[in-house]
PDB file of C-alpha atoms and ligand atoms in Angstrom:
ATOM      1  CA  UNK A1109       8.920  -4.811  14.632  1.00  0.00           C
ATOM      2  CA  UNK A1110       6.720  -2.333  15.845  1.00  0.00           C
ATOM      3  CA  UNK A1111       2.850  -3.301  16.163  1.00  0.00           C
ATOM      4  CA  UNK A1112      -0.340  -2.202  17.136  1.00  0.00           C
ATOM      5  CA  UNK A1113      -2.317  -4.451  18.401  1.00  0.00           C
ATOM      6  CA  UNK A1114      -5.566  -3.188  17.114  1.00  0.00           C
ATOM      7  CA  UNK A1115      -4.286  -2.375  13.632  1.00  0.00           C
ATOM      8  CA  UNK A1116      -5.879  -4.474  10.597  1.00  0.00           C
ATOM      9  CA  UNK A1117      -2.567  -4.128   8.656  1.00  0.00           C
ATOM     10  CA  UNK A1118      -0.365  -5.298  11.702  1.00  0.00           C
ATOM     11  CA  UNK A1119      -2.514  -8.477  11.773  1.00  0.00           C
ATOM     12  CA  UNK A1120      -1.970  -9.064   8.105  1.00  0.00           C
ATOM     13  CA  UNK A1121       1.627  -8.575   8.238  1.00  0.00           C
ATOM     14  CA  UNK A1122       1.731 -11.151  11.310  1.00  0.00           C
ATOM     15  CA  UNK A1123      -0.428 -13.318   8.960  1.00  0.00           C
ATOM     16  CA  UNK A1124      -3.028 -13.223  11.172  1.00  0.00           C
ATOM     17  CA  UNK A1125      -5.561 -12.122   8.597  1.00  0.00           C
ATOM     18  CA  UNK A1126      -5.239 -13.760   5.173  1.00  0.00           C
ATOM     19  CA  UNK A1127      -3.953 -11.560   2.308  1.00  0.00           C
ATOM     20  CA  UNK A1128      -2.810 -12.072  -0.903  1.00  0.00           C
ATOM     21  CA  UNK A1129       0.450 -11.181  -0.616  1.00  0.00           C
ATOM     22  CA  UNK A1130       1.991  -9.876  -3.832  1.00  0.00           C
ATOM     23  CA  UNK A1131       5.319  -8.493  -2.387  1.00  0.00           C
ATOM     24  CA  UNK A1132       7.994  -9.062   0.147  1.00  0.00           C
ATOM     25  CA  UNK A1133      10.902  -7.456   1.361  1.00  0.00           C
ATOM     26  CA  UNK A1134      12.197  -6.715   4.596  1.00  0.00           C
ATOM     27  CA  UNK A1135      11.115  -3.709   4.934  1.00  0.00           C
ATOM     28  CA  UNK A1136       7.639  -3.596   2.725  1.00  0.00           C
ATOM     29  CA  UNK A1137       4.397  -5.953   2.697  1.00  0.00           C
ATOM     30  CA  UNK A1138       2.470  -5.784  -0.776  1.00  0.00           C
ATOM     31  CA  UNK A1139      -0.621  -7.065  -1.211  1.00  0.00           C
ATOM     32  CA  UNK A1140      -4.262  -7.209  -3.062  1.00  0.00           C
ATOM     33  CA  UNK A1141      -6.649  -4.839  -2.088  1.00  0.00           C
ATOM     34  CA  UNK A1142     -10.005  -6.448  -0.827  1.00  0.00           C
ATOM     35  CA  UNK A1143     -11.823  -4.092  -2.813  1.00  0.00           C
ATOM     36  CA  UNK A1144     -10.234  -3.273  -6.174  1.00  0.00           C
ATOM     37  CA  UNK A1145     -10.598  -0.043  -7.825  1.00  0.00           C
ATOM     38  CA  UNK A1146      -8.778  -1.049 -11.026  1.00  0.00           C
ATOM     39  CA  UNK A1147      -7.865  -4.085 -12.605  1.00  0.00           C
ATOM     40  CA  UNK A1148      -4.383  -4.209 -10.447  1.00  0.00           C
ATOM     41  CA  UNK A1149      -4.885  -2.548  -6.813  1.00  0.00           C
ATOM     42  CA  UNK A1150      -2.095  -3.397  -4.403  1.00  0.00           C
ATOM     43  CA  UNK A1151      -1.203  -1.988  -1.029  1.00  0.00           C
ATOM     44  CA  UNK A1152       2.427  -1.440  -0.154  1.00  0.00           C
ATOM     45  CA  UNK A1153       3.080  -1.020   3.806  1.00  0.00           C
ATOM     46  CA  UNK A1154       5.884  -0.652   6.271  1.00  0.00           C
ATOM     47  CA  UNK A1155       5.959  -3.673   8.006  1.00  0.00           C
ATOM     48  CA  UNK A1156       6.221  -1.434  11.004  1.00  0.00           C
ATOM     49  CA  UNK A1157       3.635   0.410  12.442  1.00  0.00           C
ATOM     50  CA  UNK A1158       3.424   3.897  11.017  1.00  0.00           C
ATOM     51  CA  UNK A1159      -0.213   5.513  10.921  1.00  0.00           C
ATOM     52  CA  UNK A1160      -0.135   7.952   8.086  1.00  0.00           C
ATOM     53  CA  UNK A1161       2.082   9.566   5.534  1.00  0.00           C
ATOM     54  CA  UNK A1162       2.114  12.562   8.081  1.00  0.00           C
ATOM     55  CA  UNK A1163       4.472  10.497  10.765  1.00  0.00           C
ATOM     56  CA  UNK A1164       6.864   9.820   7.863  1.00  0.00           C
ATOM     57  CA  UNK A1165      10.369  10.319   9.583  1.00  0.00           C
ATOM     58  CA  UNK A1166      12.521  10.604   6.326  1.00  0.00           C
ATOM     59  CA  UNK A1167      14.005   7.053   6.761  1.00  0.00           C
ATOM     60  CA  UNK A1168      13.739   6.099   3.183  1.00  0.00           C
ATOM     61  CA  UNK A1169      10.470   3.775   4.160  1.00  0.00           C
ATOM     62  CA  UNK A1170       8.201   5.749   1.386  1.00  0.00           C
ATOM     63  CA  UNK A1171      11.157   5.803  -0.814  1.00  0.00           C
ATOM     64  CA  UNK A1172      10.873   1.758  -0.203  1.00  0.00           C
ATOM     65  CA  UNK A1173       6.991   1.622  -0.794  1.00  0.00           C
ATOM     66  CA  UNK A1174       7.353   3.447  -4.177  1.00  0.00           C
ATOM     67  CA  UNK A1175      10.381   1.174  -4.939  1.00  0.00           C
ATOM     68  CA  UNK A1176       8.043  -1.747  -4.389  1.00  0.00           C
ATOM     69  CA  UNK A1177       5.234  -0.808  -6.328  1.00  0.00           C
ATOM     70  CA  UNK A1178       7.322   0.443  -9.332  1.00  0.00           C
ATOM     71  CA  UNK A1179       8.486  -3.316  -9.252  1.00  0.00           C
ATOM     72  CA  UNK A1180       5.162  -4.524  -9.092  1.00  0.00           C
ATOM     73  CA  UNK A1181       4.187  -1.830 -12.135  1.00  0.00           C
ATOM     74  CA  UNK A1182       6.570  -3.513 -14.078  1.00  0.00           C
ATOM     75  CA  UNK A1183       6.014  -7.161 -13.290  1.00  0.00           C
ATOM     76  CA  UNK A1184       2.327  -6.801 -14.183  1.00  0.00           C
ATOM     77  CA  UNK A1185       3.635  -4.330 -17.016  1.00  0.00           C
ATOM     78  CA  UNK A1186       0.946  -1.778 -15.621  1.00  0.00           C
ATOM     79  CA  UNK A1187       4.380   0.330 -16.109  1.00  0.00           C
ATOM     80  CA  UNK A1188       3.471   0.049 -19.847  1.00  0.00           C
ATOM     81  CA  UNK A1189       0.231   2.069 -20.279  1.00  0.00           C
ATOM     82  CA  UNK A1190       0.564   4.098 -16.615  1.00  0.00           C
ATOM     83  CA  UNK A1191      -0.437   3.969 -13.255  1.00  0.00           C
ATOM     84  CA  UNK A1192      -1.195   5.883 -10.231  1.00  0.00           C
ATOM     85  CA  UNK A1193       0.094   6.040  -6.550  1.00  0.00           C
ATOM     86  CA  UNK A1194      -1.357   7.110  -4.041  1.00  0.00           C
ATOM     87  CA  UNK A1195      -1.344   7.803  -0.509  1.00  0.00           C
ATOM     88  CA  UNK A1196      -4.392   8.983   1.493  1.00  0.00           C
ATOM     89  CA  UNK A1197      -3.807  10.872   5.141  1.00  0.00           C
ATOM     90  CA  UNK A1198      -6.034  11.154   7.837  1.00  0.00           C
ATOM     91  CA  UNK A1199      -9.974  11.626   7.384  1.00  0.00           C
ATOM     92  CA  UNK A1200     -10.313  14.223   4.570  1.00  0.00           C
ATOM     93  CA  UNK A1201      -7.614  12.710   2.838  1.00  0.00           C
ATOM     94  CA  UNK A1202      -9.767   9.244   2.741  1.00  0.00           C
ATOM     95  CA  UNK A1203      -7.405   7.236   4.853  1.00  0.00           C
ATOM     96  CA  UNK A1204      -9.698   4.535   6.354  1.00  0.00           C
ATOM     97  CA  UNK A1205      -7.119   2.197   7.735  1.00  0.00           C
ATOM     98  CA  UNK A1206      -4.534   4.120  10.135  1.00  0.00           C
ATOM     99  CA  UNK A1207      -1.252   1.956   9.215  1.00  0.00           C
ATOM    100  CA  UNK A1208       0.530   3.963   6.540  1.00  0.00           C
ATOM    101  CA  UNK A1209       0.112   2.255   2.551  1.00  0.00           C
ATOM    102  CA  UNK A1210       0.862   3.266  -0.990  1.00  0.00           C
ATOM    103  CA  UNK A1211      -1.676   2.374  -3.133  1.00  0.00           C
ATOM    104  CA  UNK A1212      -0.944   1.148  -6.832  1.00  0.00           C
ATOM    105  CA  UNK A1213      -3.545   1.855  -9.221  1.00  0.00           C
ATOM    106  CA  UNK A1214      -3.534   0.036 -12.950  1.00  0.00           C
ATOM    107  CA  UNK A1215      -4.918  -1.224 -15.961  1.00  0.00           C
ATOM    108  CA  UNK A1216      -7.353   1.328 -16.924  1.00  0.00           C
ATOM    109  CA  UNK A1217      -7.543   4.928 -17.529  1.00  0.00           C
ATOM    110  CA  UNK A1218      -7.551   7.532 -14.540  1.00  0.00           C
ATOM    111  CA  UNK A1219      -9.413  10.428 -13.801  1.00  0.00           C
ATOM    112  CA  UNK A1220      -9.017  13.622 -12.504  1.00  0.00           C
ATOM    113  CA  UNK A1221      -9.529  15.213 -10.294  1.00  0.00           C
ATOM    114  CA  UNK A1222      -9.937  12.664  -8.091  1.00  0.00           C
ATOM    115  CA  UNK A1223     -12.871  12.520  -5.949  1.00  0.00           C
TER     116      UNK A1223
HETATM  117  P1  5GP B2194      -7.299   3.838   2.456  1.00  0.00           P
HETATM  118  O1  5GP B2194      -8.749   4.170   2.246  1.00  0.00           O
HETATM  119  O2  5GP B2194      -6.950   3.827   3.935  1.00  0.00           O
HETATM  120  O3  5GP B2194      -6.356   4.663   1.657  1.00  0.00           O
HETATM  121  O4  5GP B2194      -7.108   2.376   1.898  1.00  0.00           O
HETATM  122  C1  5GP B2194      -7.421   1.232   2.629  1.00  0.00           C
HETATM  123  C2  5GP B2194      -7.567   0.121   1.624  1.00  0.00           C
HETATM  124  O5  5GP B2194      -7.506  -1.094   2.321  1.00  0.00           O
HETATM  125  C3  5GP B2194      -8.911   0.143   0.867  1.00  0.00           C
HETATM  126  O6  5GP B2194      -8.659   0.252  -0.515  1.00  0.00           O
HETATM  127  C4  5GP B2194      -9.554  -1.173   1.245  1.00  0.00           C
HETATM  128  O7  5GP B2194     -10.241  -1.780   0.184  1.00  0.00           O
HETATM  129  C5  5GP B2194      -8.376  -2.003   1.710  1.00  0.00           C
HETATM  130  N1  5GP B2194      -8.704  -2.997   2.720  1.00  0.00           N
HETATM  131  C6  5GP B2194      -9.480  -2.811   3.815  1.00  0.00           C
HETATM  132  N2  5GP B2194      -9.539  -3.931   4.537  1.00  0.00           N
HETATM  133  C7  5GP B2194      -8.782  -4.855   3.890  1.00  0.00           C
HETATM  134  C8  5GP B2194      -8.457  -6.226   4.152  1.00  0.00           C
HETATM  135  O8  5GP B2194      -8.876  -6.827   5.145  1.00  0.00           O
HETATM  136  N3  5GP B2194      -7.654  -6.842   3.252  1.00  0.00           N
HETATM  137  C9  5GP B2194      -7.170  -6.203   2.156  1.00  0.00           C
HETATM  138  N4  5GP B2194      -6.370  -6.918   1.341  1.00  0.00           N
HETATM  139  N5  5GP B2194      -7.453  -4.928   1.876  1.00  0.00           N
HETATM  140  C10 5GP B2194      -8.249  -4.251   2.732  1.00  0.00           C
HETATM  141 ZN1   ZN B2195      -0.252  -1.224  11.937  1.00  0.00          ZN
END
């Protein structure tokens, strides 16, 4: 797998930060987010190194991280009432940690636009 040495979600994936993980496959990582904006917030990421949605290379990998977190919509039946996904890019987009993740969003109403 491809890593960056200097990348917080590299270190998680290697376990070498603690997570909650929520999600495994060979492909994806889910986890908790440290700071939750909704009752469920989880983070689906390649577990190799890919810095945004921008250096997708049309390998199936975001298919795989929306596959995951409609799994984890429906084990927390999130899928029920709705959810969001999302996927920030680069500094206007609000991307804050430069290893590619899919955000899923649950449990309470959304707004929009977002801000
Ligand atoms: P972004 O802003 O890049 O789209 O999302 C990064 C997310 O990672 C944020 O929601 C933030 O709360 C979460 N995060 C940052 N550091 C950690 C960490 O060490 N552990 C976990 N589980 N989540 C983190
Ligand atoms: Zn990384």
């Amino acid at each position: 797998m491809t890593r960056e040495a200097d990348c917080l979600f590299c270190k998680i994936i290697e376990r070498k930060i603690p997570s909650v993980v929520v999600f495994e496959n060979e492909r994806v990582l889910g986890i908790k987010d440290i700071h939750p904006q909704a009752p469920t917030h989880y983070l689906f990421m390649p577990k190799r190194h890919i810095a945004g949605v921008h250096e997708a290379t049309g390998d199936g990998i975001v298919e795989s991280l929306i596959l995951a977190a409609n799994h984890m919509a429906r084990e927390t039946r999130v899928v029920e009432g709705g959810y969001r996904l999302v996927i920030n890019c680069k500094n206007d987009g609000g991307q804050t940690v430069d290893h590619l993740h899919l955000h899923l969003l649950g449990g309470r109403k959304m707004t929009w636009p977002p801000g």
